[in-house]
């Protein structure tokens, strides 16, 4: 596996990788045709990588009242607010794939307000984006709007946690100038 | 263990807790005299709790070019920017304890620019706060300023990752209105 | 009276102080155990000091439909918005003392939205903070919200005047990097 | 003296006014041809009015390293930032008068950056406007820029205090929707 | 025709001017007593000048559900938001003339919210100013507010197009530091 | 030619279209395979359409020191700042085509700072984006940075005029919720 420069930092991947990591990377190659650069960037420290993968997999893939596509909508809408090149590219591709509607996905990446979404999804993204822009202004009225749109308290946790997670990973990616794998660009267009 | 309302959401803790979680909570009680509410709030889903604890422990406690006090400085400066009551309270207490200088710690919570810090720490907080406010504007010049202040590329990753992490947890705490344990307020004053 | 550096400016106090000022300073020492640094900082020009004390005493101590604690709530909420170290420290202590509830006071200093306040006080702080952030956007609807919460026109003046005053003193303190007396930190915790 | 509605609040002036206030108002009428509405608005409480007049007169008229025109430049530049109709009108007129250059004065009211000012005055207004917009970001470098432009520490206090004062009065005027005397508009055009 | 420096750029007007342009400039001199500097600034390239004049004349002078004074209100309110010296000066004069109410016009230039406008005009300016500040947040609710105030879809286009146009010309004028003709200042005061 | 809803406004195209407009639309269909929706949206008033086309064609296609690709870079970077779905879609496609580098084009649409650009182009986009965000803060130093990067005064005009133009068309498109032609999405990927 050649390691092209993944970020603006000079941090070499652990070598050799531990078996569990190697297996996970192999599974990525098999399923996605690539190892996401964020994982390779984290590979200089496998404890950090494992913690990141555990949180990511729980938030994006574990059972939830939010569909996987809805979670990717949050990822993309938050990343658009923060103008994160890595996450817009990787999650933009995932959202195109999961929705099967590349124009809808692209519109969310450009400005979610103009996307043809149902009221539930608009409420979800309005909450996620307010939380991104103005976390200090969150109030009971914001949670009430989610409940009015049909979300449970557990769903509110999940919306909050996914939006919060991308506020983290957007910032890490932007801080180190993480480059997205070029393959994402053409996927599911 | 009585469970007072921890957040604005109605999410009951798993019962009984798994052994590893129970043991960790016991260790908290023993060492801190309390179980941080953030952990109790997460306890409705122990997989989420474990992922959070793993990332937290790696970032804040694992070996790093940043001292534990420096990592808490970032936690507090970022949380001040986001006006997060939970994190300012919990990490404010930790920073008072780790620095042994409660006024310095409080000043960082109020406005880090006015704190008596050395140039290395000022550079670190300037980077963390810019990343918090304007992630879309990060550029090579920002990393160069850290290198000029003596930080390695690995340190830059750690500064970025800690700042990014609190941008996540500030938002999760604010979204669900997480209440800090009242005991923090008087600690190490 | 030793005069430690009070601000980043080199401005020596008048010497000797006039009798009325000396008497006022003595009363401060007797009642508070300290002479607030803001008064000492102004002492390079006693005419300025007298004008400041007159306005301060009128706004914060004269009869008003707002209690003294409510006026300190405004002081703290505005100072938090402007991140003023001097005012957060001095008025944070005053608010802890006047409310007898140090955690409530601290929460207002961190983010008033998360504090357990009654609707009248929330309306008051919402007005004061909007006036701080966006003075150009104040409109009849903002005054109407105060009237709906039970405030008279005279109360609206007082809320406005107190919020406006701390937008002044926050800026003066920040411009000259005024240091708070260290004694404030531990008071009424 | 007829009292037209001066603000959006219904607060009647004290009646009769005390002798010192009446004398001051008479002097205003004699010298300016009007009693500034801000003074009439304050006249519902003569203690508040006296405190305001004392601070105003000290800041704008007492001896200072800043000329009266320079102090009015700060008043106008700050009021423009806060979009305060009352202060832009009243101090716009004063600045036209004091500079004898109505176009220069108007340009400062529109956008001080485009005004033909000398480097000293540009430094002064840059400081005042940063203090207005971002008080939390003031730092030693900002004071150093004033010193480089030839200002003493006492001058820095005065620049700060005048800018801070208009951040107060802009907010009070906007909060109560204070109307400027119509006569100001045509003065010194 | 002497050409004083019109902008911070050194761009000489075409010489001689084409007949249509010369005729237009002559008409300006005849009707306004001046050739607006924006036209002279564009005269270095007559194709650009013609395109600008065509769009300007269509937007501001062609038949519309908005009166000419209303279109100038938008011009002034948008230019105030962007603090554009050229446009505030030239369109401020036009608005004083068209309304015959110099104080109303000046108040719109200072802060439209404080101007005595009818509900229709307030809705129009609220839309124009939101479009100026936060174009990314425009939504159906904003158009609905205009329809509620009595505007047709064609009117909404015109409000949008005029507000958008001044967001262009404000920026061009500010980018090149375009100087307004000094004659504007005293007109229709 | 079927006319699907192009915007949120109900404005029917002129019928029949004048010959010059029909010919232009035919040329678009022939060259691009579509008639850009912005032109169809304007077709309710052919005078407005002609003025728009004239300005657009002059700015984007006439001879200039900026290449066509550079002008599209400005279009895309400005539209990204304003989050304009229509312009990001249409000019994103144009930029992919003109650069022959779809990933570079996409990166500029996401966040130009992360794009691999030469110093001249970075200076150009830094100027255009500052002009978009903060027109009131433009100063001689901004023009000097362009001259240092090798731009002439005429180039500075063109950079300013193109950036300003998209601040107009972004706002018009967002105000009326203009829908981009779906064909753009897949072009030149």
mmCIF file of N, CA, C and O in Angstrom, chain C residues 97-153:
data_model
loop_
_atom_site.group_PDB
_atom_site.id
_atom_site.type_symbol
_atom_site.label_atom_id
_atom_site.label_comp_id
_atom_site.label_asym_id
_atom_site.label_seq_id
_atom_site.Cartn_x
_atom_site.Cartn_y
_atom_site.Cartn_z
ATOM 1 N N UNK C 97 -22.781 36.646 45.496
ATOM 2 C CA UNK C 97 -23.143 37.166 46.811
ATOM 3 C C UNK C 97 -24.629 37.543 46.882
ATOM 4 O O UNK C 97 -25.329 37.158 47.815
ATOM 5 N N UNK C 98 -25.091 38.273 45.888
ATOM 6 C CA UNK C 98 -26.459 38.795 45.931
ATOM 7 C C UNK C 98 -27.502 37.698 45.759
ATOM 8 O O UNK C 98 -28.601 37.780 46.329
ATOM 9 N N UNK C 99 -27.201 36.686 44.951
ATOM 10 C CA UNK C 99 -28.169 35.602 44.773
ATOM 11 C C UNK C 99 -28.033 34.550 45.856
ATOM 12 O O UNK C 99 -28.962 33.774 46.080
ATOM 13 N N UNK C 100 -26.868 34.481 46.502
ATOM 14 C CA UNK C 100 -26.624 33.385 47.429
ATOM 15 C C UNK C 100 -26.612 32.044 46.713
ATOM 16 O O UNK C 100 -26.717 30.994 47.336
ATOM 17 N N UNK C 101 -26.492 32.053 45.406
ATOM 18 C CA UNK C 101 -26.525 30.813 44.617
ATOM 19 C C UNK C 101 -25.357 30.835 43.631
ATOM 20 O O UNK C 101 -25.498 31.225 42.473
ATOM 21 N N UNK C 102 -24.178 30.400 44.125
ATOM 22 C CA UNK C 102 -22.982 30.544 43.278
ATOM 23 C C UNK C 102 -23.083 29.786 41.956
ATOM 24 O O UNK C 102 -22.520 30.225 40.954
ATOM 25 N N UNK C 103 -23.796 28.668 41.937
ATOM 26 C CA UNK C 103 -23.872 27.915 40.684
ATOM 27 C C UNK C 103 -24.756 28.649 39.682
ATOM 28 O O UNK C 103 -24.428 28.744 38.494
ATOM 29 N N UNK C 104 -25.845 29.192 40.142
ATOM 30 C CA UNK C 104 -26.675 30.004 39.242
ATOM 31 C C UNK C 104 -25.856 31.163 38.671
ATOM 32 O O UNK C 104 -25.889 31.431 37.457
ATOM 33 N N UNK C 105 -25.138 31.836 39.542
ATOM 34 C CA UNK C 105 -24.349 32.992 39.100
ATOM 35 C C UNK C 105 -23.308 32.568 38.068
ATOM 36 O O UNK C 105 -23.114 33.235 37.043
ATOM 37 N N UNK C 106 -22.658 31.447 38.342
ATOM 38 C CA UNK C 106 -21.623 30.958 37.421
ATOM 39 C C UNK C 106 -22.246 30.560 36.081
ATOM 40 O O UNK C 106 -21.660 30.800 35.015
ATOM 41 N N UNK C 107 -23.420 29.965 36.132
ATOM 42 C CA UNK C 107 -24.068 29.564 34.881
ATOM 43 C C UNK C 107 -24.398 30.788 34.029
ATOM 44 O O UNK C 107 -24.232 30.765 32.803
ATOM 45 N N UNK C 108 -24.826 31.857 34.666
ATOM 46 C CA UNK C 108 -25.093 33.086 33.895
ATOM 47 C C UNK C 108 -23.797 33.600 33.266
ATOM 48 O O UNK C 108 -23.792 34.070 32.128
ATOM 49 N N UNK C 109 -22.700 33.474 33.998
ATOM 50 C CA UNK C 109 -21.412 33.908 33.447
ATOM 51 C C UNK C 109 -20.967 33.022 32.282
ATOM 52 O O UNK C 109 -20.253 33.462 31.388
ATOM 53 N N UNK C 110 -21.375 31.761 32.307
ATOM 54 C CA UNK C 110 -20.983 30.844 31.233
ATOM 55 C C UNK C 110 -21.915 30.978 30.033
ATOM 56 O O UNK C 110 -21.476 31.125 28.893
ATOM 57 N N UNK C 111 -23.210 30.892 30.288
ATOM 58 C CA UNK C 111 -24.192 31.012 29.201
ATOM 59 C C UNK C 111 -25.573 31.141 29.841
ATOM 60 O O UNK C 111 -26.173 30.143 30.261
ATOM 61 N N UNK C 112 -26.096 32.349 29.867
ATOM 62 C CA UNK C 112 -27.342 32.612 30.598
ATOM 63 C C UNK C 112 -28.508 31.747 30.108
ATOM 64 O O UNK C 112 -29.434 31.484 30.879
ATOM 65 N N UNK C 113 -28.462 31.298 28.876
ATOM 66 C CA UNK C 113 -29.592 30.517 28.373
ATOM 67 C C UNK C 113 -29.793 29.222 29.161
ATOM 68 O O UNK C 113 -30.906 28.700 29.220
ATOM 69 N N UNK C 114 -28.714 28.690 29.722
ATOM 70 C CA UNK C 114 -28.816 27.430 30.449
ATOM 71 C C UNK C 114 -29.147 27.633 31.926
ATOM 72 O O UNK C 114 -29.288 26.661 32.660
ATOM 73 N N UNK C 115 -29.261 28.872 32.368
ATOM 74 C CA UNK C 115 -29.519 29.119 33.797
ATOM 75 C C UNK C 115 -31.001 28.949 34.127
ATOM 76 O O UNK C 115 -31.865 29.219 33.302
ATOM 77 N N UNK C 116 -31.279 28.498 35.348
ATOM 78 C CA UNK C 116 -32.664 28.293 35.818
ATOM 79 C C UNK C 116 -33.243 29.636 36.243
ATOM 80 O O UNK C 116 -33.149 30.025 37.409
ATOM 81 N N UNK C 117 -33.803 30.350 35.323
ATOM 82 C CA UNK C 117 -34.334 31.684 35.587
ATOM 83 C C UNK C 117 -35.831 31.678 35.340
ATOM 84 O O UNK C 117 -36.343 30.873 34.565
ATOM 85 N N UNK C 118 -36.539 32.625 35.976
ATOM 86 C CA UNK C 118 -37.968 32.724 35.682
ATOM 87 C C UNK C 118 -38.165 33.500 34.373
ATOM 88 O O UNK C 118 -37.236 34.133 33.863
ATOM 89 N N UNK C 119 -39.373 33.426 33.806
ATOM 90 C CA UNK C 119 -39.610 34.034 32.480
ATOM 91 C C UNK C 119 -39.302 35.533 32.449
ATOM 92 O O UNK C 119 -38.813 36.048 31.436
ATOM 93 N N UNK C 120 -39.571 36.227 33.545
ATOM 94 C CA UNK C 120 -39.262 37.659 33.596
ATOM 95 C C UNK C 120 -37.755 37.887 33.411
ATOM 96 O O UNK C 120 -37.339 38.740 32.625
ATOM 97 N N UNK C 121 -36.955 37.117 34.121
ATOM 98 C CA UNK C 121 -35.510 37.305 34.035
ATOM 99 C C UNK C 121 -34.973 36.849 32.678
ATOM 100 O O UNK C 121 -34.027 37.436 32.148
ATOM 101 N N UNK C 122 -35.571 35.820 32.114
ATOM 102 C CA UNK C 122 -35.135 35.386 30.775
ATOM 103 C C UNK C 122 -35.422 36.477 29.748
ATOM 104 O O UNK C 122 -34.600 36.747 28.865
ATOM 105 N N UNK C 123 -36.608 37.098 29.858
ATOM 106 C CA UNK C 123 -36.946 38.189 28.922
ATOM 107 C C UNK C 123 -35.956 39.343 29.076
ATOM 108 O O UNK C 123 -35.481 39.923 28.091
ATOM 109 N N UNK C 124 -35.627 39.648 30.313
ATOM 110 C CA UNK C 124 -34.694 40.733 30.615
ATOM 111 C C UNK C 124 -33.313 40.460 30.005
ATOM 112 O O UNK C 124 -32.714 41.329 29.366
ATOM 113 N N UNK C 125 -32.821 39.246 30.182
ATOM 114 C CA UNK C 125 -31.487 38.941 29.663
ATOM 115 C C UNK C 125 -31.496 38.778 28.145
ATOM 116 O O UNK C 125 -30.525 39.135 27.473
ATOM 117 N N UNK C 126 -32.585 38.254 27.606
ATOM 118 C CA UNK C 126 -32.663 38.151 26.138
ATOM 119 C C UNK C 126 -32.566 39.539 25.507
ATOM 120 O O UNK C 126 -31.864 39.747 24.508
ATOM 121 N N UNK C 127 -33.254 40.519 26.106
ATOM 122 C CA UNK C 127 -33.199 41.898 25.610
ATOM 123 C C UNK C 127 -31.778 42.463 25.749
ATOM 124 O O UNK C 127 -31.219 43.029 24.813
ATOM 125 N N UNK C 128 -31.198 42.274 26.924
ATOM 126 C CA UNK C 128 -29.869 42.838 27.190
ATOM 127 C C UNK C 128 -28.815 42.247 26.258
ATOM 128 O O UNK C 128 -27.912 42.953 25.793
ATOM 129 N N UNK C 129 -28.945 40.965 25.980
ATOM 130 C CA UNK C 129 -27.939 40.313 25.135
ATOM 131 C C UNK C 129 -28.158 40.666 23.672
ATOM 132 O O UNK C 129 -27.201 40.892 22.931
ATOM 133 N N UNK C 130 -29.401 40.780 23.225
ATOM 134 C CA UNK C 130 -29.621 41.237 21.845
ATOM 135 C C UNK C 130 -29.080 42.657 21.672
ATOM 136 O O UNK C 130 -28.457 42.975 20.662
ATOM 137 N N UNK C 131 -29.323 43.493 22.664
ATOM 138 C CA UNK C 131 -28.820 44.873 22.598
ATOM 139 C C UNK C 131 -27.284 44.892 22.534
ATOM 140 O O UNK C 131 -26.687 45.760 21.881
ATOM 141 N N UNK C 132 -26.664 43.930 23.180
ATOM 142 C CA UNK C 132 -25.205 43.833 23.163
ATOM 143 C C UNK C 132 -24.698 43.377 21.807
ATOM 144 O O UNK C 132 -23.791 43.979 21.240
ATOM 145 N N UNK C 133 -25.290 42.321 21.289
ATOM 146 C CA UNK C 133 -24.828 41.730 20.026
ATOM 147 C C UNK C 133 -25.229 42.533 18.799
ATOM 148 O O UNK C 133 -24.450 42.671 17.864
ATOM 149 N N UNK C 134 -26.476 42.953 18.754
ATOM 150 C CA UNK C 134 -27.030 43.518 17.525
ATOM 151 C C UNK C 134 -27.808 44.798 17.811
ATOM 152 O O UNK C 134 -29.005 44.863 17.555
ATOM 153 N N UNK C 135 -27.152 45.840 18.303
ATOM 154 C CA UNK C 135 -27.901 47.055 18.653
ATOM 155 C C UNK C 135 -28.680 47.618 17.459
ATOM 156 O O UNK C 135 -29.738 48.215 17.640
ATOM 157 N N UNK C 136 -28.147 47.400 16.261
ATOM 158 C CA UNK C 136 -28.801 47.969 15.074
ATOM 159 C C UNK C 136 -30.128 47.299 14.756
ATOM 160 O O UNK C 136 -30.900 47.809 13.951
ATOM 161 N N UNK C 137 -30.408 46.156 15.374
ATOM 162 C CA UNK C 137 -31.628 45.413 15.041
ATOM 163 C C UNK C 137 -32.736 45.570 16.081
ATOM 164 O O UNK C 137 -33.788 44.921 15.962
ATOM 165 N N UNK C 138 -32.544 46.403 17.080
ATOM 166 C CA UNK C 138 -33.575 46.568 18.110
ATOM 167 C C UNK C 138 -34.835 47.159 17.484
ATOM 168 O O UNK C 138 -34.760 48.073 16.662
ATOM 169 N N UNK C 139 -35.976 46.653 17.923
ATOM 170 C CA UNK C 139 -37.229 47.102 17.320
ATOM 171 C C UNK C 139 -38.339 47.063 18.373
ATOM 172 O O UNK C 139 -38.152 46.554 19.483
ATOM 173 N N UNK C 140 -39.499 47.594 17.991
ATOM 174 C CA UNK C 140 -40.627 47.658 18.912
ATOM 175 C C UNK C 140 -40.950 46.273 19.489
ATOM 176 O O UNK C 140 -41.329 46.147 20.665
ATOM 177 N N UNK C 141 -40.792 45.224 18.689
ATOM 178 C CA UNK C 141 -41.093 43.877 19.185
ATOM 179 C C UNK C 141 -40.239 43.513 20.400
ATOM 180 O O UNK C 141 -40.675 42.751 21.273
ATOM 181 N N UNK C 142 -39.042 44.028 20.454
ATOM 182 C CA UNK C 142 -38.172 43.718 21.596
ATOM 183 C C UNK C 142 -38.694 44.385 22.870
ATOM 184 O O UNK C 142 -38.678 43.785 23.939
ATOM 185 N N UNK C 143 -39.137 45.633 22.720
ATOM 186 C CA UNK C 143 -39.726 46.305 23.897
ATOM 187 C C UNK C 143 -41.052 45.650 24.281
ATOM 188 O O UNK C 143 -41.364 45.491 25.468
ATOM 189 N N UNK C 144 -41.815 45.227 23.285
ATOM 190 C CA UNK C 144 -43.089 44.569 23.572
ATOM 191 C C UNK C 144 -42.870 43.286 24.384
ATOM 192 O O UNK C 144 -43.650 42.968 25.292
ATOM 193 N N UNK C 145 -41.812 42.560 24.082
ATOM 194 C CA UNK C 145 -41.535 41.323 24.826
ATOM 195 C C UNK C 145 -41.256 41.633 26.293
ATOM 196 O O UNK C 145 -41.636 40.859 27.185
ATOM 197 N N UNK C 146 -40.632 42.758 26.556
ATOM 198 C CA UNK C 146 -40.393 43.143 27.956
ATOM 199 C C UNK C 146 -41.707 43.538 28.633
ATOM 200 O O UNK C 146 -41.957 43.177 29.783
ATOM 201 N N UNK C 147 -42.531 44.274 27.913
ATOM 202 C CA UNK C 147 -43.820 44.657 28.513
ATOM 203 C C UNK C 147 -44.658 43.412 28.793
ATOM 204 O O UNK C 147 -45.299 43.311 29.845
ATOM 205 N N UNK C 148 -44.639 42.453 27.863
ATOM 206 C CA UNK C 148 -45.383 41.198 28.080
ATOM 207 C C UNK C 148 -44.880 40.468 29.325
ATOM 208 O O UNK C 148 -45.635 39.737 29.972
ATOM 209 N N UNK C 149 -43.604 40.631 29.638
ATOM 210 C CA UNK C 149 -43.045 39.947 30.802
ATOM 211 C C UNK C 149 -43.283 40.751 32.086
ATOM 212 O O UNK C 149 -42.805 40.357 33.157
ATOM 213 N N UNK C 150 -44.003 41.874 31.977
ATOM 214 C CA UNK C 150 -44.385 42.607 33.176
ATOM 215 C C UNK C 150 -43.555 43.840 33.475
ATOM 216 O O UNK C 150 -43.729 44.466 34.525
ATOM 217 N N UNK C 151 -42.665 44.195 32.587
ATOM 218 C CA UNK C 151 -41.814 45.365 32.855
ATOM 219 C C UNK C 151 -42.530 46.661 32.441
ATOM 220 O O UNK C 151 -43.231 46.699 31.434
ATOM 221 N N UNK C 152 -42.316 47.715 33.210
ATOM 222 C CA UNK C 152 -42.831 49.043 32.869
ATOM 223 C C UNK C 152 -41.841 49.747 31.933
ATOM 224 O O UNK C 152 -40.718 49.288 31.739
ATOM 225 N N UNK C 153 -42.287 50.892 31.404
ATOM 226 C CA UNK C 153 -41.386 51.665 30.552
ATOM 227 C C UNK C 153 -40.149 52.109 31.327
ATOM 228 O O UNK C 153 -39.035 52.115 30.778
#
